[in-house]
PDB file of N, CA, C and O in Angstrom:
ATOM      1  N   MET A 172       0.888  -1.249   0.027  1.00 94.00           N
ATOM      2  CA  MET A 172      -0.026   0.059   0.019  1.00 94.00           C
ATOM      3  C   MET A 172       0.919   1.227  -0.029  1.00 94.00           C
ATOM      4  O   MET A 172       2.016   1.212   0.771  1.00 94.00           O
ATOM      5  N   LYS A 173       0.505   2.364  -0.713  1.00 96.00           N
ATOM      6  CA  LYS A 173       1.249   3.531  -0.701  1.00 96.00           C
ATOM      7  C   LYS A 173       0.526   4.503   0.151  1.00 96.00           C
ATOM      8  O   LYS A 173      -0.514   4.719   0.440  1.00 96.00           O
ATOM      9  N   CYS A 174       1.369   5.481   0.572  1.00 97.00           N
ATOM     10  CA  CYS A 174       0.934   6.611   1.378  1.00 97.00           C
ATOM     11  C   CYS A 174      -0.102   7.563   0.509  1.00 97.00           C
ATOM     12  O   CYS A 174       0.204   7.967  -0.622  1.00 97.00           O
ATOM     13  N   TYR A 175      -1.257   7.752   0.926  1.00 97.00           N
ATOM     14  CA  TYR A 175      -2.351   8.569   0.389  1.00 97.00           C
ATOM     15  C   TYR A 175      -1.753  10.087   0.199  1.00 97.00           C
ATOM     16  O   TYR A 175      -1.842  10.536  -0.970  1.00 97.00           O
ATOM     17  N   ASP A 176      -1.219  10.578   1.182  1.00 96.00           N
ATOM     18  CA  ASP A 176      -0.810  11.977   1.018  1.00 96.00           C
ATOM     19  C   ASP A 176       0.397  12.128   0.143  1.00 96.00           C
ATOM     20  O   ASP A 176       0.441  13.108  -0.571  1.00 96.00           O
ATOM     21  N   CYS A 177       1.206  11.229   0.122  1.00 97.00           N
ATOM     22  CA  CYS A 177       2.440  11.356  -0.729  1.00 97.00           C
ATOM     23  C   CYS A 177       2.009  11.017  -2.270  1.00 97.00           C
ATOM     24  O   CYS A 177       2.570  11.821  -3.241  1.00 97.00           O
ATOM     25  N   ALA A 178       1.152  10.242  -2.480  1.00 96.00           N
ATOM     26  CA  ALA A 178       0.515   9.981  -3.858  1.00 96.00           C
ATOM     27  C   ALA A 178      -0.136  11.249  -4.449  1.00 96.00           C
ATOM     28  O   ALA A 178      -0.157  11.487  -5.636  1.00 96.00           O
ATOM     29  N   ALA A 179      -0.773  12.110  -3.576  1.00 94.00           N
ATOM     30  CA  ALA A 179      -1.369  13.324  -3.842  1.00 94.00           C
ATOM     31  C   ALA A 179      -0.279  14.163  -4.422  1.00 94.00           C
ATOM     32  O   ALA A 179      -0.570  15.229  -5.284  1.00 94.00           O
ATOM     33  N   HIS A 180       0.968  14.099  -4.095  1.00 94.00           N
ATOM     34  CA  HIS A 180       2.062  15.003  -4.551  1.00 94.00           C
ATOM     35  C   HIS A 180       2.881  14.181  -5.523  1.00 94.00           C
ATOM     36  O   HIS A 180       4.093  14.678  -5.673  1.00 94.00           O
ATOM     37  N   GLU A 181       2.268  13.082  -6.002  1.00 95.00           N
ATOM     38  CA  GLU A 181       2.933  12.365  -7.131  1.00 95.00           C
ATOM     39  C   GLU A 181       4.324  11.697  -6.571  1.00 95.00           C
ATOM     40  O   GLU A 181       5.177  11.455  -7.283  1.00 95.00           O
ATOM     41  N   ALA A 182       4.333  11.304  -5.321  1.00 95.00           N
ATOM     42  CA  ALA A 182       5.474  10.596  -4.719  1.00 95.00           C
ATOM     43  C   ALA A 182       5.002   9.210  -4.573  1.00 95.00           C
ATOM     44  O   ALA A 182       3.808   8.890  -4.349  1.00 95.00           O
ATOM     45  N   ASP A 183       5.929   8.266  -4.793  1.00 94.00           N
ATOM     46  CA  ASP A 183       5.756   6.881  -4.502  1.00 94.00           C
ATOM     47  C   ASP A 183       6.286   6.269  -3.167  1.00 94.00           C
ATOM     48  O   ASP A 183       7.322   5.637  -3.184  1.00 94.00           O
ATOM     49  N   THR A 184       5.654   6.602  -2.081  1.00 97.00           N
ATOM     50  CA  THR A 184       6.254   6.255  -0.718  1.00 97.00           C
ATOM     51  C   THR A 184       5.322   5.174  -0.132  1.00 97.00           C
ATOM     52  O   THR A 184       4.078   5.242  -0.149  1.00 97.00           O
ATOM     53  N   PRO A 185       5.966   4.012   0.205  1.00 97.00           N
ATOM     54  CA  PRO A 185       5.136   2.934   0.966  1.00 97.00           C
ATOM     55  C   PRO A 185       4.560   3.512   2.240  1.00 97.00           C
ATOM     56  O   PRO A 185       5.237   4.248   3.083  1.00 97.00           O
ATOM     57  N   SER A 186       3.455   2.911   2.621  1.00 97.00           N
ATOM     58  CA  SER A 186       2.823   3.282   3.886  1.00 97.00           C
ATOM     59  C   SER A 186       3.411   2.327   4.909  1.00 97.00           C
ATOM     60  O   SER A 186       3.626   1.147   4.702  1.00 97.00           O
ATOM     61  N   VAL A 187       3.406   2.881   6.275  1.00 97.00           N
ATOM     62  CA  VAL A 187       3.859   2.009   7.307  1.00 97.00           C
ATOM     63  C   VAL A 187       2.667   1.904   8.297  1.00 97.00           C
ATOM     64  O   VAL A 187       2.891   1.038   9.405  1.00 97.00           O
ATOM     65  N   ALA A 188       1.674   2.601   8.160  1.00 97.00           N
ATOM     66  CA  ALA A 188       0.493   2.617   9.090  1.00 97.00           C
ATOM     67  C   ALA A 188      -0.845   2.796   8.265  1.00 97.00           C
ATOM     68  O   ALA A 188      -0.914   3.328   7.167  1.00 97.00           O
ATOM     69  N   ILE A 189      -1.879   2.317   8.967  1.00 98.00           N
ATOM     70  CA  ILE A 189      -3.298   2.593   8.317  1.00 98.00           C
ATOM     71  C   ILE A 189      -4.009   3.477   9.524  1.00 98.00           C
ATOM     72  O   ILE A 189      -3.983   3.122  10.533  1.00 98.00           O
ATOM     73  N   CYS A 190      -4.573   4.512   9.019  1.00 97.00           N
ATOM     74  CA  CYS A 190      -5.248   5.511   9.895  1.00 97.00           C
ATOM     75  C   CYS A 190      -6.507   4.793  10.592  1.00 97.00           C
ATOM     76  O   CYS A 190      -7.291   4.283   9.866  1.00 97.00           O
ATOM     77  N   THR A 191      -6.446   4.708  11.844  1.00 95.00           N
ATOM     78  CA  THR A 191      -7.678   4.162  12.503  1.00 95.00           C
ATOM     79  C   THR A 191      -9.024   4.811  12.297  1.00 95.00           C
ATOM     80  O   THR A 191      -9.967   4.267  12.623  1.00 95.00           O
ATOM     81  N   ARG A 192      -9.001   6.075  12.014  1.00 95.00           N
ATOM     82  CA  ARG A 192     -10.068   6.969  11.731  1.00 95.00           C
ATOM     83  C   ARG A 192     -10.651   6.656  10.330  1.00 95.00           C
ATOM     84  O   ARG A 192     -11.773   6.417  10.164  1.00 95.00           O
ATOM     85  N   CYS A 193      -9.862   6.965   9.394  1.00 97.00           N
ATOM     86  CA  CYS A 193     -10.351   7.045   7.936  1.00 97.00           C
ATOM     87  C   CYS A 193      -9.802   5.932   7.039  1.00 97.00           C
ATOM     88  O   CYS A 193     -10.379   5.644   6.020  1.00 97.00           O
ATOM     89  N   GLY A 194      -8.834   5.132   7.513  1.00 97.00           N
ATOM     90  CA  GLY A 194      -8.392   3.963   6.764  1.00 97.00           C
ATOM     91  C   GLY A 194      -7.358   4.096   5.719  1.00 97.00           C
ATOM     92  O   GLY A 194      -7.016   3.309   4.949  1.00 97.00           O
ATOM     93  N   VAL A 195      -6.962   5.292   5.428  1.00 97.00           N
ATOM     94  CA  VAL A 195      -5.898   5.504   4.436  1.00 97.00           C
ATOM     95  C   VAL A 195      -4.541   4.986   5.001  1.00 97.00           C
ATOM     96  O   VAL A 195      -4.246   4.996   6.154  1.00 97.00           O
ATOM     97  N   GLY A 196      -3.649   4.810   3.926  1.00 98.00           N
ATOM     98  CA  GLY A 196      -2.255   4.276   4.268  1.00 98.00           C
ATOM     99  C   GLY A 196      -1.494   5.605   4.517  1.00 98.00           C
ATOM    100  O   GLY A 196      -1.750   6.614   3.721  1.00 98.00           O
ATOM    101  N   ALA A 197      -0.527   5.624   5.370  1.00 98.00           N
ATOM    102  CA  ALA A 197       0.207   6.784   5.531  1.00 98.00           C
ATOM    103  C   ALA A 197       1.779   6.330   5.941  1.00 98.00           C
ATOM    104  O   ALA A 197       1.977   5.244   6.504  1.00 98.00           O
ATOM    105  N   CYS A 198       2.690   7.137   5.436  1.00 98.00           N
ATOM    106  CA  CYS A 198       4.037   6.910   5.613  1.00 98.00           C
ATOM    107  C   CYS A 198       4.566   7.395   6.926  1.00 98.00           C
ATOM    108  O   CYS A 198       3.699   8.199   7.630  1.00 98.00           O
ATOM    109  N   PRO A 199       5.811   7.372   7.395  1.00 97.00           N
ATOM    110  CA  PRO A 199       6.209   7.907   8.631  1.00 97.00           C
ATOM    111  C   PRO A 199       5.960   9.458   8.746  1.00 97.00           C
ATOM    112  O   PRO A 199       5.625   9.918   9.729  1.00 97.00           O
ATOM    113  N   ALA A 200       6.401   9.946   7.597  1.00 97.00           N
ATOM    114  CA  ALA A 200       6.116  11.584   7.680  1.00 97.00           C
ATOM    115  C   ALA A 200       4.734  11.964   7.729  1.00 97.00           C
ATOM    116  O   ALA A 200       4.271  13.166   8.190  1.00 97.00           O
ATOM    117  N   HIS A 201       3.815  11.210   7.382  1.00 98.00           N
ATOM    118  CA  HIS A 201       2.295  11.537   7.407  1.00 98.00           C
ATOM    119  C   HIS A 201       1.326  10.767   8.506  1.00 98.00           C
ATOM    120  O   HIS A 201       0.272  10.675   8.384  1.00 98.00           O
ATOM    121  N   THR A 202       2.187  10.279   9.464  1.00 98.00           N
ATOM    122  CA  THR A 202       1.508   9.423  10.611  1.00 98.00           C
ATOM    123  C   THR A 202       1.778  10.168  11.943  1.00 98.00           C
ATOM    124  O   THR A 202       2.861  10.525  12.141  1.00 98.00           O
ATOM    125  N   HIS A 203       0.731  10.300  12.719  1.00 97.00           N
ATOM    126  CA  HIS A 203       0.870  10.691  14.168  1.00 97.00           C
ATOM    127  C   HIS A 203       0.402   9.486  14.940  1.00 97.00           C
ATOM    128  O   HIS A 203      -0.715   8.961  14.957  1.00 97.00           O
ATOM    129  N   LEU A 204       1.405   9.034  15.799  1.00 96.00           N
ATOM    130  CA  LEU A 204       1.090   8.009  16.760  1.00 96.00           C
ATOM    131  C   LEU A 204       0.706   8.601  18.104  1.00 96.00           C
ATOM    132  O   LEU A 204       1.306   9.492  18.575  1.00 96.00           O
ATOM    133  N   THR A 205      -0.306   8.015  18.638  1.00 93.00           N
ATOM    134  CA  THR A 205      -0.783   8.371  19.962  1.00 93.00           C
ATOM    135  C   THR A 205      -1.270   7.055  20.762  1.00 93.00           C
ATOM    136  O   THR A 205      -0.987   5.994  20.198  1.00 93.00           O
ATOM    137  N   THR A 206      -1.576   7.181  21.800  1.00 92.00           N
ATOM    138  CA  THR A 206      -2.071   5.960  22.573  1.00 92.00           C
ATOM    139  C   THR A 206      -3.561   6.321  23.092  1.00 92.00           C
ATOM    140  O   THR A 206      -4.011   7.451  23.226  1.00 92.00           O
ATOM    141  N   GLU A 207      -4.133   5.109  23.528  1.00 90.00           N
ATOM    142  CA  GLU A 207      -5.497   5.262  24.080  1.00 90.00           C
ATOM    143  C   GLU A 207      -5.699   4.115  24.995  1.00 90.00           C
ATOM    144  O   GLU A 207      -5.168   3.090  24.856  1.00 90.00           O
ATOM    145  N   PRO A 208      -6.510   4.403  26.127  1.00 88.00           N
ATOM    146  CA  PRO A 208      -6.815   3.213  26.947  1.00 88.00           C
ATOM    147  C   PRO A 208      -7.742   2.247  26.276  1.00 88.00           C
ATOM    148  O   PRO A 208      -8.687   2.660  25.533  1.00 88.00           O
ATOM    149  N   ILE A 209      -7.605   0.906  26.542  1.00 84.00           N
ATOM    150  CA  ILE A 209      -8.635   0.032  26.169  1.00 84.00           C
ATOM    151  C   ILE A 209      -9.600  -0.416  27.119  1.00 84.00           C
ATOM    152  O   ILE A 209      -9.240  -0.567  28.400  1.00 84.00           O
ATOM    153  N   ARG A 210     -10.849  -0.190  26.779  1.00 79.00           N
ATOM    154  CA  ARG A 210     -11.919  -0.431  27.771  1.00 79.00           C
ATOM    155  C   ARG A 210     -12.756  -1.764  27.499  1.00 79.00           C
ATOM    156  O   ARG A 210     -13.029  -1.960  26.241  1.00 79.00           O
ATOM    157  N   ARG A 211     -12.936  -2.536  28.323  1.00 77.00           N
ATOM    158  CA  ARG A 211     -13.566  -3.880  28.101  1.00 77.00           C
ATOM    159  C   ARG A 211     -14.785  -4.013  29.104  1.00 77.00           C
ATOM    160  O   ARG A 211     -14.798  -3.489  30.308  1.00 77.00           O
ATOM    161  N   ASN A 212     -15.835  -4.544  28.550  1.00 74.00           N
ATOM    162  CA  ASN A 212     -17.137  -4.625  29.409  1.00 74.00           C
ATOM    163  C   ASN A 212     -16.898  -5.718  30.314  1.00 74.00           C
ATOM    164  O   ASN A 212     -16.407  -6.828  30.112  1.00 74.00           O
ATOM    165  N   THR A 213     -17.097  -5.442  31.582  1.00 73.00           N
ATOM    166  CA  THR A 213     -16.897  -6.517  32.689  1.00 73.00           C
ATOM    167  C   THR A 213     -18.273  -6.399  33.624  1.00 73.00           C
ATOM    168  O   THR A 213     -18.359  -5.885  34.624  1.00 73.00           O
ATOM    169  N   GLY A 214     -19.163  -7.019  33.006  1.00 73.00           N
ATOM    170  CA  GLY A 214     -20.514  -7.181  33.767  1.00 73.00           C
ATOM    171  C   GLY A 214     -21.350  -5.977  33.890  1.00 73.00           C
ATOM    172  O   GLY A 214     -21.870  -5.572  32.880  1.00 73.00           O
ATOM    173  N   VAL A 215     -21.291  -5.309  34.895  1.00 75.00           N
ATOM    174  CA  VAL A 215     -22.117  -4.038  34.962  1.00 75.00           C
ATOM    175  C   VAL A 215     -21.392  -2.862  34.429  1.00 75.00           C
ATOM    176  O   VAL A 215     -22.308  -1.963  34.134  1.00 75.00           O
ATOM    177  N   GLY A 216     -20.233  -2.670  34.342  1.00 67.00           N
ATOM    178  CA  GLY A 216     -19.569  -1.585  33.725  1.00 67.00           C
ATOM    179  C   GLY A 216     -18.434  -1.894  32.852  1.00 67.00           C
ATOM    180  O   GLY A 216     -18.138  -2.992  32.371  1.00 67.00           O
ATOM    181  N   ALA A 217     -17.639  -0.958  32.681  1.00 65.00           N
ATOM    182  CA  ALA A 217     -16.407  -1.073  31.801  1.00 65.00           C
ATOM    183  C   ALA A 217     -15.226  -0.981  32.578  1.00 65.00           C
ATOM    184  O   ALA A 217     -15.169  -0.228  33.634  1.00 65.00           O
ATOM    185  N   ARG A 218     -14.230  -1.731  32.415  1.00 74.00           N
ATOM    186  CA  ARG A 218     -13.018  -1.645  33.063  1.00 74.00           C
ATOM    187  C   ARG A 218     -11.945  -1.127  31.959  1.00 74.00           C
ATOM    188  O   ARG A 218     -11.807  -1.468  30.850  1.00 74.00           O
ATOM    189  N   THR A 219     -11.077  -0.174  32.612  1.00 75.00           N
ATOM    190  CA  THR A 219      -9.983   0.301  31.611  1.00 75.00           C
ATOM    191  C   THR A 219      -8.699  -0.271  32.196  1.00 75.00           C
ATOM    192  O   THR A 219      -8.370  -0.362  33.196  1.00 75.00           O
ATOM    193  N   GLY A 220      -7.921  -0.945  31.117  1.00 74.00           N
ATOM    194  CA  GLY A 220      -6.638  -1.606  31.552  1.00 74.00           C
ATOM    195  C   GLY A 220      -5.624  -0.511  31.835  1.00 74.00           C
ATOM    196  O   GLY A 220      -5.790   0.659  31.420  1.00 74.00           O
ATOM    197  N   SER A 221      -4.553  -1.119  32.407  1.00 77.00           N
ATOM    198  CA  SER A 221      -3.517  -0.047  32.768  1.00 77.00           C
ATOM    199  C   SER A 221      -2.529   0.063  31.588  1.00 77.00           C
ATOM    200  O   SER A 221      -1.758   1.013  31.682  1.00 77.00           O
ATOM    201  N   THR A 222      -2.528  -0.817  30.557  1.00 84.00           N
ATOM    202  CA  THR A 222      -1.692  -0.667  29.469  1.00 84.00           C
ATOM    203  C   THR A 222      -2.403   0.119  28.251  1.00 84.00           C
ATOM    204  O   THR A 222      -3.453  -0.159  27.954  1.00 84.00           O
ATOM    205  N   LEU A 223      -1.733   1.178  27.844  1.00 90.00           N
ATOM    206  CA  LEU A 223      -2.254   2.081  26.665  1.00 90.00           C
ATOM    207  C   LEU A 223      -1.925   1.283  25.371  1.00 90.00           C
ATOM    208  O   LEU A 223      -0.890   0.691  25.254  1.00 90.00           O
ATOM    209  N   ALA A 224      -2.849   1.421  24.541  1.00 92.00           N
ATOM    210  CA  ALA A 224      -2.740   0.838  23.219  1.00 92.00           C
ATOM    211  C   ALA A 224      -2.172   1.819  22.298  1.00 92.00           C
ATOM    212  O   ALA A 224      -2.642   2.998  22.284  1.00 92.00           O
ATOM    213  N   ARG A 225      -1.482   1.496  21.119  1.00 94.00           N
ATOM    214  CA  ARG A 225      -1.054   2.257  20.255  1.00 94.00           C
ATOM    215  C   ARG A 225      -2.064   2.737  19.221  1.00 94.00           C
ATOM    216  O   ARG A 225      -3.028   1.784  18.867  1.00 94.00           O
ATOM    217  N   ARG A 226      -2.287   3.848  18.789  1.00 95.00           N
ATOM    218  CA  ARG A 226      -3.183   4.365  17.729  1.00 95.00           C
ATOM    219  C   ARG A 226      -2.493   5.093  16.593  1.00 95.00           C
ATOM    220  O   ARG A 226      -1.816   6.097  17.098  1.00 95.00           O
ATOM    221  N   ALA A 227      -2.558   4.840  15.427  1.00 97.00           N
ATOM    222  CA  ALA A 227      -2.045   5.576  14.397  1.00 97.00           C
ATOM    223  C   ALA A 227      -3.188   6.380  13.716  1.00 97.00           C
ATOM    224  O   ALA A 227      -4.305   6.039  13.433  1.00 97.00           O
ATOM    225  N   LEU A 228      -2.833   7.668  13.299  1.00 97.00           N
ATOM    226  CA  LEU A 228      -3.762   8.539  12.741  1.00 97.00           C
ATOM    227  C   LEU A 228      -2.980   9.187  11.606  1.00 97.00           C
ATOM    228  O   LEU A 228      -1.868   9.569  11.647  1.00 97.00           O
ATOM    229  N   CYS A 229      -3.576   9.420  10.355  1.00 97.00           N
ATOM    230  CA  CYS A 229      -3.045  10.305   9.443  1.00 97.00           C
ATOM    231  C   CYS A 229      -3.121  11.789   9.885  1.00 97.00           C
ATOM    232  O   CYS A 229      -3.740  12.024  10.877  1.00 97.00           O
ATOM    233  N   LEU A 230      -2.340  12.588   9.330  1.00 96.00           N
ATOM    234  CA  LEU A 230      -2.206  13.991  10.041  1.00 96.00           C
ATOM    235  C   LEU A 230      -3.510  14.734   9.739  1.00 96.00           C
ATOM    236  O   LEU A 230      -3.821  15.644  10.614  1.00 96.00           O
ATOM    237  N   SER A 231      -4.285  14.468   8.846  1.00 95.00           N
ATOM    238  CA  SER A 231      -5.602  15.200   8.568  1.00 95.00           C
ATOM    239  C   SER A 231      -6.555  14.747   9.593  1.00 95.00           C
ATOM    240  O   SER A 231      -7.138  15.685  10.316  1.00 95.00           O
ATOM    241  N   CYS A 232      -6.638  13.472   9.999  1.00 95.00           N
ATOM    242  CA  CYS A 232      -7.563  13.038  11.084  1.00 95.00           C
ATOM    243  C   CYS A 232      -6.977  13.483  12.500  1.00 95.00           C
ATOM    244  O   CYS A 232      -7.691  13.966  13.315  1.00 95.00           O
ATOM    245  N   HIS A 233      -5.636  13.483  12.535  1.00 95.00           N
ATOM    246  CA  HIS A 233      -5.115  13.985  13.815  1.00 95.00           C
ATOM    247  C   HIS A 233      -5.492  15.589  14.078  1.00 95.00           C
ATOM    248  O   HIS A 233      -5.895  15.994  15.296  1.00 95.00           O
ATOM    249  N   ALA A 234      -5.476  16.401  13.019  1.00 95.00           N
ATOM    250  CA  ALA A 234      -5.779  17.691  13.070  1.00 95.00           C
ATOM    251  C   ALA A 234      -7.251  17.996  13.304  1.00 95.00           C
ATOM    252  O   ALA A 234      -7.602  18.740  14.111  1.00 95.00           O
ATOM    253  N   ALA A 235      -8.096  17.031  12.719  1.00 95.00           N
ATOM    254  CA  ALA A 235      -9.613  17.223  12.968  1.00 95.00           C
ATOM    255  C   ALA A 235      -9.959  16.804  14.337  1.00 95.00           C
ATOM    256  O   ALA A 235     -10.827  17.451  14.916  1.00 95.00           O
ATOM    257  N   GLU A 236      -9.190  15.918  15.004  1.00 91.00           N
ATOM    258  CA  GLU A 236      -9.481  15.442  16.295  1.00 91.00           C
ATOM    259  C   GLU A 236      -8.827  16.396  17.384  1.00 91.00           C
ATOM    260  O   GLU A 236      -9.296  16.367  18.590  1.00 91.00           O
ATOM    261  N   SER A 237      -7.899  17.129  17.093  1.00 87.00           N
ATOM    262  CA  SER A 237      -7.339  18.124  17.963  1.00 87.00           C
ATOM    263  C   SER A 237      -8.194  19.251  18.303  1.00 87.00           C
ATOM    264  O   SER A 237      -8.826  19.692  17.411  1.00 87.00           O
ATOM    265  N   PRO A 238      -8.030  19.696  19.518  1.00 85.00           N
ATOM    266  CA  PRO A 238      -8.917  20.763  19.995  1.00 85.00           C
ATOM    267  C   PRO A 238      -8.442  22.119  19.203  1.00 85.00           C
ATOM    268  O   PRO A 238      -7.255  22.225  19.056  1.00 85.00           O
ATOM    269  N   ALA A 239      -9.369  22.913  18.896  1.00 70.00           N
ATOM    270  CA  ALA A 239      -9.038  24.009  18.132  1.00 70.00           C
ATOM    271  C   ALA A 239      -8.336  25.034  19.263  1.00 70.00           C
ATOM    272  O   ALA A 239      -8.886  25.099  20.311  1.00 70.00           O
ATOM    273  N   GLY A 240      -7.366  25.719  18.736  1.00 47.00           N
ATOM    274  CA  GLY A 240      -6.627  26.407  19.726  1.00 47.00           C
ATOM    275  C   GLY A 240      -5.773  27.545  19.110  1.00 47.00           C
ATOM    276  O   GLY A 240      -5.289  28.330  19.572  1.00 47.00           O
TER     277      GLY A 240
END
């Protein structure tokens, strides 16, 4: 799979991640890695684990999710 943003600029860069929000392929220059807690249903409520999971976003989705400031 090729990086979507690089392809828009006619570059042929392999992707190293898939955006968890929109699903496009992204190269290292167009990937933002973050973490998030994993929640599991445990009977009456949800339990959050102590280990954070890795989450990859393309730069467009990362900008859209970031608070305006």
